[in-house]
Amino acid sequence: MKAVSLLYHDVIEANDFESSGFPGAEAAIYKLNIADLERHFQSISEHVSVQPSSVVEYQRSKGKGNIPLFITFDDGGRSAALHIADLLERYGWIGHFFITTDYINTEAFVTEDHIRDLWSRGHIIGSHSSSHPERMSRCGREQLEGEWKESVGVLSGIVGARITCASVPGGSYSRRVAEAASRSGITTLFTSEPIKRCEYVDDCLVLGRYTVLRGMPPEVSAGFVSIGLSSHQARQYLYWNSKKLLKIVFGPCYTWMRRLILRRR
């Protein structure tokens, strides 16, 4: 099974980085200005023959048919409801919004009413954990299941239907994370690994995603959605795995160095 998935986060106006989603320099590198997101969407629309669709429908079809394209948004920043959904609908696309539930109804994040509205408009709502652990792959079994079960329970209560989709916060994925998600009733889990190959871990379908960062030109998103292997996909795959190696070698020092660099930008 294969799928092409894009990972976005928040959009902002006039470089107001604190207006939506998590604060700080680390989060800011994932935030696009609204006009930039629109240019990315336009570029995608000009380069794909398959329209972005719902991973829920993909699951129901058992992966039959064309390789699908999924557009996802992590964290649950307020721009999901204020800007992103409108832009998606302008193109007739479905979005997947993954919500960090401890932050619902707080400043810069979606409210319960926002979530219900996104759901009623046909977009997919999923969990992004309860608290957004910094290194989810290092959490113990009890904490992992708590993060998934609590967040899924909160979201299911808000929309009045069972939530079965999720994404891993911080790109910190391991098989244990997927196993805990499966035990918690999650049947679809998005990681941040830049691959098209999908696999099942127990009863949970695990999919990779290509991450769009602030400053990336629109043609990069167009390259990410290529069914074949594009140079943009290859570069992000090499970058991701180099970063993974650095994390293994330097451990907590890698996180400290990354934060220091970002704060000095």
C-alpha positions as semicolon CSV with decimal commas, in nm:
position;residue;x (nm);y (nm);z (nm)
1;M;0,000;0,000;0,000
2;K;0,115;0,352;-0,081
3;A;-0,013;0,702;-0,013
4;V;0,121;1,054;-0,054
5;S;0,064;1,275;0,250
6;L;0,158;1,636;0,319
7;L;0,218;1,774;0,667
8;Y;0,138;2,138;0,737
9;H;0,084;2,314;1,070
10;D;-0,052;2,666;1,117
11;V;-0,096;2,967;0,893
12;I;-0,054;3,325;1,010
13;E;-0,108;3,684;0,899
14;A;0,167;3,945;0,880
15;N;0,427;3,718;1,045
16;D;0,226;3,708;1,369
17;F;0,378;3,377;1,480
18;E;0,199;3,369;1,816
19;S;-0,151;3,398;1,668
20;S;-0,202;3,029;1,601
21;G;-0,059;2,714;1,755
22;F;0,240;2,668;1,983
23;P;0,459;2,970;2,059
24;G;0,832;3,007;2,008
25;A;1,101;2,973;1,745
26;E;1,073;2,594;1,716
27;A;0,707;2,613;1,620
28;A;0,754;2,917;1,394
29;I;0,955;2,725;1,133
30;Y;0,638;2,531;1,048
31;K;0,406;2,833;1,012
32;L;0,327;2,973;0,665
33;N;0,171;3,306;0,585
34;I;-0,181;3,261;0,449
35;A;-0,083;3,386;0,104
36;D;0,204;3,135;0,093
37;L;-0,028;2,845;0,175
38;E;-0,259;2,956;-0,104
39;R;0,034;2,955;-0,348
40;H;0,127;2,605;-0,232
41;F;-0,229;2,483;-0,287
42;Q;-0,238;2,638;-0,633
43;S;0,088;2,466;-0,724
44;I;-0,042;2,132;-0,596
45;S;-0,366;2,168;-0,792
46;E;-0,165;2,220;-1,111
47;H;0,046;1,908;-1,062
48;V;-0,192;1,636;-0,940
49;S;-0,445;1,425;-1,125
50;V;-0,592;1,281;-0,802
51;Q;-0,769;1,525;-0,571
52;P;-0,679;1,524;-0,198
53;S;-0,916;1,288;-0,023
54;S;-1,010;1,137;0,314
55;V;-0,800;0,871;0,480
56;V;-1,120;0,734;0,633
57;E;-1,251;0,653;0,286
58;Y;-0,913;0,506;0,195
59;Q;-0,940;0,269;0,490
60;R;-1,289;0,167;0,392
61;S;-1,171;0,086;0,039
62;K;-0,890;-0,133;0,181
63;G;-0,636;0,069;-0,016
64;K;-0,786;-0,012;-0,355
65;G;-0,763;0,228;-0,647
66;N;-0,517;0,507;-0,722
67;I;-0,246;0,617;-0,483
68;P;-0,429;0,877;-0,271
69;L;-0,319;1,222;-0,160
70;F;-0,388;1,340;0,195
71;I;-0,339;1,692;0,328
72;T;-0,288;1,713;0,704
73;F;-0,246;1,986;0,967
74;D;-0,091;1,922;1,308
75;D;-0,123;2,084;1,651
76;G;-0,476;2,229;1,641
77;G;-0,393;2,596;1,609
78;R;-0,681;2,838;1,567
79;S;-0,597;2,908;1,202
80;A;-0,741;2,566;1,115
81;A;-1,091;2,704;1,165
82;L;-1,028;3,069;1,081
83;H;-0,840;3,031;0,752
84;I;-0,730;2,684;0,643
85;A;-1,068;2,514;0,607
86;D;-1,199;2,795;0,384
87;L;-0,895;2,769;0,158
88;L;-0,925;2,390;0,133
89;E;-1,291;2,418;0,040
90;R;-1,210;2,673;-0,229
91;Y;-1,032;2,386;-0,406
92;G;-1,291;2,126;-0,307
93;W;-1,041;1,944;-0,083
94;I;-1,071;1,758;0,245
95;G;-0,832;1,840;0,528
96;H;-0,716;1,629;0,822
97;F;-0,686;1,832;1,142
98;F;-0,498;1,671;1,430
99;I;-0,574;1,835;1,763
100;T;-0,365;1,848;2,083
101;T;-0,658;1,820;2,320
102;D;-0,507;1,975;2,636
103;Y;-0,496;2,306;2,447
104;I;-0,855;2,314;2,321
105;N;-1,030;2,642;2,417
106;T;-0,700;2,811;2,502
107;E;-0,546;3,114;2,334
108;A;-0,422;3,048;1,978
109;F;-0,587;2,704;1,961
110;V;-0,921;2,578;1,831
111;T;-1,229;2,578;2,049
112;E;-1,482;2,299;2,082
113;D;-1,716;2,492;1,854
114;H;-1,439;2,520;1,594
115;I;-1,388;2,143;1,604
116;R;-1,759;2,072;1,563
117;D;-1,776;2,316;1,272
118;L;-1,477;2,156;1,093
119;W;-1,635;1,812;1,144
120;S;-1,974;1,925;1,014
121;R;-1,807;2,061;0,700
122;G;-1,669;1,717;0,617
123;H;-1,310;1,754;0,733
124;I;-1,135;1,481;0,930
125;I;-1,069;1,538;1,300
126;G;-0,799;1,336;1,472
127;S;-0,581;1,320;1,780
128;H;-0,238;1,478;1,812
129;S;-0,209;1,337;2,166
130;S;-0,328;1,509;2,483
131;S;-0,020;1,702;2,591
132;H;0,214;1,688;2,287
133;P;0,509;1,510;2,458
134;E;0,849;1,630;2,340
135;R;0,970;1,275;2,270
136;M;0,665;1,051;2,247
137;S;0,871;0,749;2,147
138;R;1,038;0,761;2,490
139;C;0,710;0,754;2,685
140;G;0,623;0,441;2,879
141;R;0,333;0,217;2,784
142;E;0,094;0,367;3,039
143;Q;0,167;0,724;2,932
144;L;0,140;0,638;2,562
145;E;-0,200;0,478;2,605
146;G;-0,311;0,766;2,826
147;E;-0,212;1,024;2,564
148;W;-0,404;0,842;2,292
149;K;-0,710;0,725;2,488
150;E;-0,771;1,055;2,665
151;S;-0,737;1,266;2,350
152;V;-0,955;1,034;2,142
153;G;-1,216;1,035;2,417
154;V;-1,223;1,415;2,434
155;L;-1,255;1,456;2,057
156;S;-1,517;1,182;2,025
157;G;-1,723;1,357;2,291
158;I;-1,700;1,689;2,109
159;V;-1,806;1,565;1,763
160;G;-2,041;1,292;1,884
161;A;-1,872;1,018;1,683
162;R;-1,582;0,779;1,727
163;I;-1,246;0,933;1,637
164;T;-1,006;0,680;1,483
165;C;-0,732;0,895;1,324
166;A;-0,420;1,042;1,483
167;S;-0,078;1,186;1,411
168;V;0,241;1,156;1,614
169;P;0,357;1,480;1,780
170;G;0,709;1,604;1,723
171;G;0,794;1,337;1,468
172;S;0,899;1,108;1,752
173;Y;0,773;0,774;1,624
174;S;0,846;0,415;1,718
175;R;0,656;0,091;1,676
176;R;0,554;0,114;2,043
177;V;0,376;0,441;1,968
178;A;0,170;0,270;1,695
179;E;0,100;-0,035;1,911
180;A;-0,035;0,190;2,187
181;A;-0,243;0,380;1,931
182;S;-0,393;0,054;1,806
183;R;-0,480;-0,056;2,160
184;S;-0,651;0,280;2,205
185;G;-0,883;0,229;1,908
186;I;-0,686;0,435;1,655
187;T;-0,694;0,272;1,313
188;T;-0,493;0,532;1,115
189;L;-0,172;0,695;1,238
190;F;0,034;0,953;1,049
191;T;0,403;0,991;1,128
192;S;0,647;1,257;1,003
193;E;0,869;1,014;0,818
194;P;0,893;1,121;0,450
195;I;0,787;0,799;0,279
196;K;0,493;0,684;0,066
197;R;0,493;0,324;0,186
198;C;0,218;0,234;0,436
199;E;0,219;-0,054;0,681
200;Y;-0,006;-0,205;0,944
201;V;0,104;-0,225;1,307
202;D;-0,151;-0,452;1,470
203;D;-0,485;-0,300;1,356
204;C;-0,345;0,045;1,284
205;L;-0,245;0,170;0,939
206;V;0,073;0,380;0,964
207;L;0,147;0,641;0,696
208;G;0,440;0,878;0,644
209;R;0,421;1,245;0,545
210;Y;0,629;1,508;0,369
211;T;0,671;1,816;0,588
212;V;0,627;2,166;0,448
213;L;0,837;2,429;0,627
214;R;0,820;2,806;0,628
215;G;1,014;2,949;0,334
216;M;0,974;2,648;0,107
217;P;0,865;2,763;-0,241
218;P;0,534;2,631;-0,380
219;E;0,709;2,399;-0,625
220;V;0,840;2,198;-0,331
221;S;0,488;2,098;-0,228
222;A;0,420;2,010;-0,592
223;G;0,732;1,790;-0,585
224;F;0,623;1,623;-0,262
225;V;0,293;1,507;-0,415
226;S;0,463;1,329;-0,705
227;I;0,357;0,965;-0,741
228;G;0,706;0,878;-0,860
229;L;1,022;0,963;-0,669
230;S;1,094;1,334;-0,705
231;S;1,413;1,518;-0,613
232;H;1,221;1,703;-0,340
233;Q;1,105;1,376;-0,186
234;A;1,455;1,227;-0,203
235;R;1,615;1,532;-0,039
236;Q;1,370;1,534;0,248
237;Y;1,416;1,159;0,300
238;L;1,796;1,202;0,320
239;Y;1,762;1,504;0,551
240;W;1,519;1,319;0,779
241;N;1,742;1,016;0,817
242;S;2,052;1,229;0,872
243;K;1,865;1,408;1,150
244;K;1,759;1,075;1,296
245;L;2,122;0,963;1,310
246;L;2,225;1,288;1,484
247;K;1,954;1,234;1,746
248;I;2,088;0,884;1,815
249;V;2,449;1,002;1,839
250;F;2,395;1,320;2,042
251;G;2,078;1,233;2,234
252;P;1,939;1,525;2,443
253;C;2,228;1,746;2,324
254;Y;2,077;1,746;1,975
255;T;1,754;1,901;2,105
256;W;1,947;2,161;2,304
257;M;2,163;2,259;2,006
258;R;1,861;2,282;1,775
259;R;1,678;2,513;2,013
260;L;1,982;2,733;2,054
261;I;2,024;2,771;1,677
262;L;1,656;2,852;1,621
263;R;1,646;3,112;1,898
264;R;1,942;3,295;1,746
265;R;1,787;3,319;1,399
